[in-house]
Amino acid sequence: MPIDRDTLSETLSRVATGLARLKGMNETAAIDEGMYELQFDEWDWEVGVGIYGLIRHAEAVKDKSLMAAIARWYDWQIGRGLPPRQVNSSSPMLALSVLIDHVDRPDWEALVKDWADWLVNSLARTEDGGFQHVVKERMNDGELWDDTLFMTCLFLARAGERFGRQDWIEEAFYQFIVHERYLADPVTGLWYHGWTFNGRHNFANAFWARGNSWITVAIPELFSLVSKIPDHLRRHLTFILASQVRTLVANQRDNGMFCTLVCDPDSPPETSATAAIAYGILRGIDLGLLDESFRPAADKALDAVLARIDDNGIVLEVSDGTPMGHSLDFYRQIPNVPAPYGQALVMLLLVRVMMETEMAGV
């Protein structure tokens, strides 16, 4: 059943308010009436994904006050001093590379350029020149993770497009290829969470749902962020996405959810992955990367996601940040928490569906 625009708009507003209430992972606070302010205290991947969802929402509805709130958060964080550069701390740069289209801040433009240059020239590399998944807690020597493409390469591609740096765009393209080589399973099309060159294995061989969802989102987002993608790469990534989505859809639960471990129906259902997979499917259809036959799966997932948003706008059944697991049980035991990325991935989905209802006049 189609969802009317007013219902979607109200739900989207609640989820955005829920994001504003988050001060940290699993930490919420009241917000002042009359002004939208982001309170999340740390500059890292959790809020980086969150603000990307928020800025796409602000752009879609042309909300200048929301854009100003996002700018205030960046002004606060940059003014207090940013943390050391690594993969996850690169995530907030994606939204910043979009924000500079809307605010006149030459200093922020300079930061975007400098950070993109750092990724290409200074981030640790694995064999084959892959971006090593360096995070604040550890170097993860010789490791490739599927998270990396969303956290770094979308930003790098966007920065390259924004500033006419084809070398940055080409590096982003290359990272998609090298990560696909070691993480994508040729049998199922699903992606393993990680690969290590130290032992040459995929750790627990986990088809982790949110990790897969980063890919389901990242491939269409890459196509939307870069104006010219070589035909051979377009064809390759199109087949990679379709192969993954076929297996994802085959493992979707009857209630529309996807489980933490894609092929294990007894592992916990996970809302952020469900929202992201639905969004990626719809964007893939929009861009001609996926067939219309996948739309019912996205519609079922949307219904499941809407049922997991509480009255305060907090998205429920979102699993905590997940380091590399060495057993499948590790993934089954990750607790659920209120998280900015859960809010954001739901927002991306709702913004996309709202645009469709507006065009259909629902």
JSON list of C-alpha atoms in Angstrom, two decimals, residues 121-274:
[
{"chain": "A", "resi": 121, "resn": "ASN", "atom": "CA", "xyz": [48.98, 9.87, -0.33]},
{"chain": "A", "resi": 122, "resn": "SER", "atom": "CA", "xyz": [49.21, 9.08, 3.38]},
{"chain": "A", "resi": 123, "resn": "LEU", "atom": "CA", "xyz": [46.61, 6.49, 4.49]},
{"chain": "A", "resi": 124, "resn": "ALA", "atom": "CA", "xyz": [48.24, 3.12, 5.16]},
{"chain": "A", "resi": 125, "resn": "ARG", "atom": "CA", "xyz": [47.91, 0.62, 2.32]},
{"chain": "A", "resi": 126, "resn": "THR", "atom": "CA", "xyz": [47.65, -3.15, 2.15]},
{"chain": "A", "resi": 127, "resn": "GLU", "atom": "CA", "xyz": [49.03, -5.38, -0.55]},
{"chain": "A", "resi": 128, "resn": "ASP", "atom": "CA", "xyz": [47.63, -4.41, -3.95]},
{"chain": "A", "resi": 129, "resn": "GLY", "atom": "CA", "xyz": [47.33, -0.80, -2.76]},
{"chain": "A", "resi": 130, "resn": "GLY", "atom": "CA", "xyz": [44.06, -1.19, -0.87]},
{"chain": "A", "resi": 131, "resn": "PHE", "atom": "CA", "xyz": [43.06, 1.32, 1.80]},
{"chain": "A", "resi": 132, "resn": "GLN", "atom": "CA", "xyz": [43.94, -0.36, 5.09]},
{"chain": "A", "resi": 133, "resn": "HIS", "atom": "CA", "xyz": [41.02, -0.12, 7.52]},
{"chain": "A", "resi": 134, "resn": "VAL", "atom": "CA", "xyz": [42.84, 2.04, 10.07]},
{"chain": "A", "resi": 135, "resn": "VAL", "atom": "CA", "xyz": [40.56, 3.15, 12.94]},
{"chain": "A", "resi": 136, "resn": "LYS", "atom": "CA", "xyz": [41.10, 5.05, 16.17]},
{"chain": "A", "resi": 137, "resn": "GLU", "atom": "CA", "xyz": [41.41, 1.85, 18.20]},
{"chain": "A", "resi": 138, "resn": "ARG", "atom": "CA", "xyz": [43.89, -0.04, 16.01]},
{"chain": "A", "resi": 139, "resn": "MET", "atom": "CA", "xyz": [45.84, -0.07, 12.75]},
{"chain": "A", "resi": 140, "resn": "ASN", "atom": "CA", "xyz": [44.25, -3.31, 11.48]},
{"chain": "A", "resi": 141, "resn": "ASP", "atom": "CA", "xyz": [47.48, -4.15, 9.68]},
{"chain": "A", "resi": 142, "resn": "GLY", "atom": "CA", "xyz": [46.93, -5.72, 6.26]},
{"chain": "A", "resi": 143, "resn": "GLU", "atom": "CA", "xyz": [43.13, -5.63, 6.57]},
{"chain": "A", "resi": 144, "resn": "LEU", "atom": "CA", "xyz": [40.43, -4.66, 4.07]},
{"chain": "A", "resi": 145, "resn": "TRP", "atom": "CA", "xyz": [36.89, -4.08, 5.39]},
{"chain": "A", "resi": 146, "resn": "ASP", "atom": "CA", "xyz": [33.73, -3.49, 3.39]},
{"chain": "A", "resi": 147, "resn": "ASP", "atom": "CA", "xyz": [32.94, -0.41, 5.54]},
{"chain": "A", "resi": 148, "resn": "THR", "atom": "CA", "xyz": [35.90, 1.41, 3.98]},
{"chain": "A", "resi": 149, "resn": "LEU", "atom": "CA", "xyz": [34.22, 2.10, 0.64]},
{"chain": "A", "resi": 150, "resn": "PHE", "atom": "CA", "xyz": [31.42, 4.09, 2.25]},
{"chain": "A", "resi": 151, "resn": "MET", "atom": "CA", "xyz": [33.62, 5.80, 4.84]},
{"chain": "A", "resi": 152, "resn": "THR", "atom": "CA", "xyz": [36.37, 7.02, 2.50]},
{"chain": "A", "resi": 153, "resn": "CYS", "atom": "CA", "xyz": [35.78, 6.39, -1.19]},
{"chain": "A", "resi": 154, "resn": "LEU", "atom": "CA", "xyz": [32.44, 8.13, -1.60]},
{"chain": "A", "resi": 155, "resn": "PHE", "atom": "CA", "xyz": [34.03, 11.23, -0.09]},
{"chain": "A", "resi": 156, "resn": "LEU", "atom": "CA", "xyz": [37.08, 10.87, -2.30]},
{"chain": "A", "resi": 157, "resn": "ALA", "atom": "CA", "xyz": [34.93, 10.54, -5.42]},
{"chain": "A", "resi": 158, "resn": "ARG", "atom": "CA", "xyz": [32.75, 13.50, -4.43]},
{"chain": "A", "resi": 159, "resn": "ALA", "atom": "CA", "xyz": [35.79, 15.67, -3.67]},
{"chain": "A", "resi": 160, "resn": "GLY", "atom": "CA", "xyz": [37.32, 14.72, -7.00]},
{"chain": "A", "resi": 161, "resn": "GLU", "atom": "CA", "xyz": [34.13, 15.65, -8.81]},
{"chain": "A", "resi": 162, "resn": "ARG", "atom": "CA", "xyz": [33.80, 18.92, -6.89]},
{"chain": "A", "resi": 163, "resn": "PHE", "atom": "CA", "xyz": [37.36, 20.09, -7.54]},
{"chain": "A", "resi": 164, "resn": "GLY", "atom": "CA", "xyz": [38.07, 18.51, -10.91]},
{"chain": "A", "resi": 165, "resn": "ARG", "atom": "CA", "xyz": [40.61, 16.02, -9.54]},
{"chain": "A", "resi": 166, "resn": "GLN", "atom": "CA", "xyz": [40.34, 12.99, -11.79]},
{"chain": "A", "resi": 167, "resn": "ASP", "atom": "CA", "xyz": [43.19, 11.32, -9.90]},
{"chain": "A", "resi": 168, "resn": "TRP", "atom": "CA", "xyz": [41.06, 11.27, -6.72]},
{"chain": "A", "resi": 169, "resn": "ILE", "atom": "CA", "xyz": [38.11, 9.83, -8.65]},
{"chain": "A", "resi": 170, "resn": "GLU", "atom": "CA", "xyz": [40.32, 7.15, -10.21]},
{"chain": "A", "resi": 171, "resn": "GLU", "atom": "CA", "xyz": [41.65, 6.20, -6.78]},
{"chain": "A", "resi": 172, "resn": "ALA", "atom": "CA", "xyz": [38.07, 5.77, -5.52]},
{"chain": "A", "resi": 173, "resn": "PHE", "atom": "CA", "xyz": [37.29, 3.60, -8.55]},
{"chain": "A", "resi": 174, "resn": "TYR", "atom": "CA", "xyz": [40.37, 1.48, -7.88]},
{"chain": "A", "resi": 175, "resn": "GLN", "atom": "CA", "xyz": [39.43, 0.94, -4.24]},
{"chain": "A", "resi": 176, "resn": "PHE", "atom": "CA", "xyz": [36.05, -0.45, -5.28]},
{"chain": "A", "resi": 177, "resn": "ILE", "atom": "CA", "xyz": [37.83, -2.93, -7.55]},
{"chain": "A", "resi": 178, "resn": "VAL", "atom": "CA", "xyz": [40.46, -4.07, -5.05]},
{"chain": "A", "resi": 179, "resn": "HIS", "atom": "CA", "xyz": [37.93, -4.43, -2.23]},
{"chain": "A", "resi": 180, "resn": "GLU", "atom": "CA", "xyz": [35.62, -6.40, -4.48]},
{"chain": "A", "resi": 181, "resn": "ARG", "atom": "CA", "xyz": [38.46, -8.77, -5.38]},
{"chain": "A", "resi": 182, "resn": "TYR", "atom": "CA", "xyz": [39.03, -9.82, -1.77]},
{"chain": "A", "resi": 183, "resn": "LEU", "atom": "CA", "xyz": [35.61, -9.34, -0.15]},
{"chain": "A", "resi": 184, "resn": "ALA", "atom": "CA", "xyz": [32.95, -10.35, -2.70]},
{"chain": "A", "resi": 185, "resn": "ASP", "atom": "CA", "xyz": [32.05, -14.04, -2.72]},
{"chain": "A", "resi": 186, "resn": "PRO", "atom": "CA", "xyz": [31.77, -15.28, -6.33]},
{"chain": "A", "resi": 187, "resn": "VAL", "atom": "CA", "xyz": [29.25, -17.96, -5.37]},
{"chain": "A", "resi": 188, "resn": "THR", "atom": "CA", "xyz": [26.62, -15.88, -3.54]},
{"chain": "A", "resi": 189, "resn": "GLY", "atom": "CA", "xyz": [27.54, -12.35, -4.59]},
{"chain": "A", "resi": 190, "resn": "LEU", "atom": "CA", "xyz": [27.50, -11.37, -0.90]},
{"chain": "A", "resi": 191, "resn": "TRP", "atom": "CA", "xyz": [30.44, -9.55, 0.67]},
{"chain": "A", "resi": 192, "resn": "TYR", "atom": "CA", "xyz": [32.49, -10.78, 3.59]},
{"chain": "A", "resi": 193, "resn": "HIS", "atom": "CA", "xyz": [33.05, -8.31, 6.43]},
{"chain": "A", "resi": 194, "resn": "GLY", "atom": "CA", "xyz": [36.81, -8.34, 6.03]},
{"chain": "A", "resi": 195, "resn": "TRP", "atom": "CA", "xyz": [39.98, -9.81, 4.59]},
{"chain": "A", "resi": 196, "resn": "THR", "atom": "CA", "xyz": [43.46, -10.00, 6.06]},
{"chain": "A", "resi": 197, "resn": "PHE", "atom": "CA", "xyz": [46.66, -10.42, 4.09]},
{"chain": "A", "resi": 198, "resn": "ASN", "atom": "CA", "xyz": [48.23, -11.71, 7.32]},
{"chain": "A", "resi": 199, "resn": "GLY", "atom": "CA", "xyz": [47.03, -15.29, 6.92]},
{"chain": "A", "resi": 200, "resn": "ARG", "atom": "CA", "xyz": [45.02, -14.55, 3.76]},
{"chain": "A", "resi": 201, "resn": "HIS", "atom": "CA", "xyz": [41.49, -15.32, 4.94]},
{"chain": "A", "resi": 202, "resn": "ASN", "atom": "CA", "xyz": [38.10, -13.66, 5.49]},
{"chain": "A", "resi": 203, "resn": "PHE", "atom": "CA", "xyz": [38.13, -13.97, 9.30]},
{"chain": "A", "resi": 204, "resn": "ALA", "atom": "CA", "xyz": [34.79, -15.59, 10.32]},
{"chain": "A", "resi": 205, "resn": "ASN", "atom": "CA", "xyz": [33.56, -15.74, 6.71]},
{"chain": "A", "resi": 206, "resn": "ALA", "atom": "CA", "xyz": [30.67, -13.58, 7.91]},
{"chain": "A", "resi": 207, "resn": "PHE", "atom": "CA", "xyz": [28.11, -12.22, 5.48]},
{"chain": "A", "resi": 208, "resn": "TRP", "atom": "CA", "xyz": [27.31, -9.41, 7.91]},
{"chain": "A", "resi": 209, "resn": "ALA", "atom": "CA", "xyz": [24.14, -7.58, 6.90]},
{"chain": "A", "resi": 210, "resn": "ARG", "atom": "CA", "xyz": [25.18, -4.00, 7.63]},
{"chain": "A", "resi": 211, "resn": "GLY", "atom": "CA", "xyz": [28.53, -4.60, 5.98]},
{"chain": "A", "resi": 212, "resn": "ASN", "atom": "CA", "xyz": [26.72, -5.82, 2.89]},
{"chain": "A", "resi": 213, "resn": "SER", "atom": "CA", "xyz": [24.37, -2.86, 3.08]},
{"chain": "A", "resi": 214, "resn": "TRP", "atom": "CA", "xyz": [27.31, -0.43, 2.92]},
{"chain": "A", "resi": 215, "resn": "ILE", "atom": "CA", "xyz": [28.00, -1.93, -0.51]},
{"chain": "A", "resi": 216, "resn": "THR", "atom": "CA", "xyz": [24.35, -1.91, -1.59]},
{"chain": "A", "resi": 217, "resn": "VAL", "atom": "CA", "xyz": [24.34, 1.84, -0.85]},
{"chain": "A", "resi": 218, "resn": "ALA", "atom": "CA", "xyz": [27.89, 2.68, -1.94]},
{"chain": "A", "resi": 219, "resn": "ILE", "atom": "CA", "xyz": [27.65, 1.46, -5.52]},
{"chain": "A", "resi": 220, "resn": "PRO", "atom": "CA", "xyz": [24.57, 3.52, -6.46]},
{"chain": "A", "resi": 221, "resn": "GLU", "atom": "CA", "xyz": [25.90, 6.50, -4.48]},
{"chain": "A", "resi": 222, "resn": "LEU", "atom": "CA", "xyz": [29.15, 6.36, -6.45]},
{"chain": "A", "resi": 223, "resn": "PHE", "atom": "CA", "xyz": [27.14, 6.48, -9.68]},
{"chain": "A", "resi": 224, "resn": "SER", "atom": "CA", "xyz": [25.21, 9.50, -8.40]},
{"chain": "A", "resi": 225, "resn": "LEU", "atom": "CA", "xyz": [28.29, 11.39, -7.13]},
{"chain": "A", "resi": 226, "resn": "VAL", "atom": "CA", "xyz": [30.47, 11.05, -10.24]},
{"chain": "A", "resi": 227, "resn": "SER", "atom": "CA", "xyz": [29.30, 12.30, -13.63]},
{"chain": "A", "resi": 228, "resn": "LYS", "atom": "CA", "xyz": [31.51, 10.10, -15.80]},
{"chain": "A", "resi": 229, "resn": "ILE", "atom": "CA", "xyz": [32.14, 6.45, -14.97]},
{"chain": "A", "resi": 230, "resn": "PRO", "atom": "CA", "xyz": [34.00, 4.41, -17.60]},
{"chain": "A", "resi": 231, "resn": "ASP", "atom": "CA", "xyz": [31.70, 1.96, -19.37]},
{"chain": "A", "resi": 232, "resn": "HIS", "atom": "CA", "xyz": [33.71, -1.10, -18.36]},
{"chain": "A", "resi": 233, "resn": "LEU", "atom": "CA", "xyz": [33.58, -0.11, -14.68]},
{"chain": "A", "resi": 234, "resn": "ARG", "atom": "CA", "xyz": [29.89, 0.75, -14.92]},
{"chain": "A", "resi": 235, "resn": "ARG", "atom": "CA", "xyz": [29.16, -2.69, -16.34]},
{"chain": "A", "resi": 236, "resn": "HIS", "atom": "CA", "xyz": [31.34, -4.44, -13.76]},
{"chain": "A", "resi": 237, "resn": "LEU", "atom": "CA", "xyz": [29.81, -2.68, -10.73]},
{"chain": "A", "resi": 238, "resn": "THR", "atom": "CA", "xyz": [26.30, -3.16, -12.12]},
{"chain": "A", "resi": 239, "resn": "PHE", "atom": "CA", "xyz": [26.79, -6.93, -12.24]},
{"chain": "A", "resi": 240, "resn": "ILE", "atom": "CA", "xyz": [28.43, -6.92, -8.80]},
{"chain": "A", "resi": 241, "resn": "LEU", "atom": "CA", "xyz": [25.45, -5.07, -7.30]},
{"chain": "A", "resi": 242, "resn": "ALA", "atom": "CA", "xyz": [22.84, -7.24, -9.02]},
{"chain": "A", "resi": 243, "resn": "SER", "atom": "CA", "xyz": [24.57, -10.44, -7.92]},
{"chain": "A", "resi": 244, "resn": "GLN", "atom": "CA", "xyz": [24.61, -9.25, -4.31]},
{"chain": "A", "resi": 245, "resn": "VAL", "atom": "CA", "xyz": [21.02, -8.02, -4.29]},
{"chain": "A", "resi": 246, "resn": "ARG", "atom": "CA", "xyz": [19.66, -11.28, -5.74]},
{"chain": "A", "resi": 247, "resn": "THR", "atom": "CA", "xyz": [21.03, -13.20, -2.75]},
{"chain": "A", "resi": 248, "resn": "LEU", "atom": "CA", "xyz": [20.01, -10.52, -0.25]},
{"chain": "A", "resi": 249, "resn": "VAL", "atom": "CA", "xyz": [16.42, -10.64, -1.49]},
{"chain": "A", "resi": 250, "resn": "ALA", "atom": "CA", "xyz": [16.40, -14.44, -1.41]},
{"chain": "A", "resi": 251, "resn": "ASN", "atom": "CA", "xyz": [17.28, -14.24, 2.30]},
{"chain": "A", "resi": 252, "resn": "GLN", "atom": "CA", "xyz": [14.84, -11.48, 3.29]},
{"chain": "A", "resi": 253, "resn": "ARG", "atom": "CA", "xyz": [12.53, -12.52, 6.13]},
{"chain": "A", "resi": 254, "resn": "ASP", "atom": "CA", "xyz": [8.77, -12.74, 5.55]},
{"chain": "A", "resi": 255, "resn": "ASN", "atom": "CA", "xyz": [8.31, -9.64, 7.75]},
{"chain": "A", "resi": 256, "resn": "GLY", "atom": "CA", "xyz": [10.58, -7.60, 5.45]},
{"chain": "A", "resi": 257, "resn": "MET", "atom": "CA", "xyz": [13.64, -7.55, 7.72]},
{"chain": "A", "resi": 258, "resn": "PHE", "atom": "CA", "xyz": [17.18, -8.71, 7.03]},
{"chain": "A", "resi": 259, "resn": "CYS", "atom": "CA", "xyz": [19.07, -10.57, 9.74]},
{"chain": "A", "resi": 260, "resn": "THR", "atom": "CA", "xyz": [22.44, -9.59, 11.20]},
{"chain": "A", "resi": 261, "resn": "LEU", "atom": "CA", "xyz": [23.99, -12.55, 9.37]},
{"chain": "A", "resi": 262, "resn": "VAL", "atom": "CA", "xyz": [22.29, -12.51, 5.99]},
{"chain": "A", "resi": 263, "resn": "CYS", "atom": "CA", "xyz": [22.00, -16.27, 5.54]},
{"chain": "A", "resi": 264, "resn": "ASP", "atom": "CA", "xyz": [21.21, -17.10, 9.18]},
{"chain": "A", "resi": 265, "resn": "PRO", "atom": "CA", "xyz": [17.48, -16.59, 9.89]},
{"chain": "A", "resi": 266, "resn": "ASP", "atom": "CA", "xyz": [18.08, -17.23, 13.58]},
{"chain": "A", "resi": 267, "resn": "SER", "atom": "CA", "xyz": [20.45, -14.27, 13.95]},
{"chain": "A", "resi": 268, "resn": "PRO", "atom": "CA", "xyz": [18.88, -11.01, 15.16]},
{"chain": "A", "resi": 269, "resn": "PRO", "atom": "CA", "xyz": [16.98, -8.80, 12.70]},
{"chain": "A", "resi": 270, "resn": "GLU", "atom": "CA", "xyz": [18.78, -5.50, 12.05]},
{"chain": "A", "resi": 271, "resn": "THR", "atom": "CA", "xyz": [17.02, -2.28, 11.05]},
{"chain": "A", "resi": 272, "resn": "SER", "atom": "CA", "xyz": [19.92, -0.16, 9.81]},
{"chain": "A", "resi": 273, "resn": "ALA", "atom": "CA", "xyz": [20.90, -2.85, 7.30]},
{"chain": "A", "resi": 274, "resn": "THR", "atom": "CA", "xyz": [17.28, -3.33, 6.27]}
]
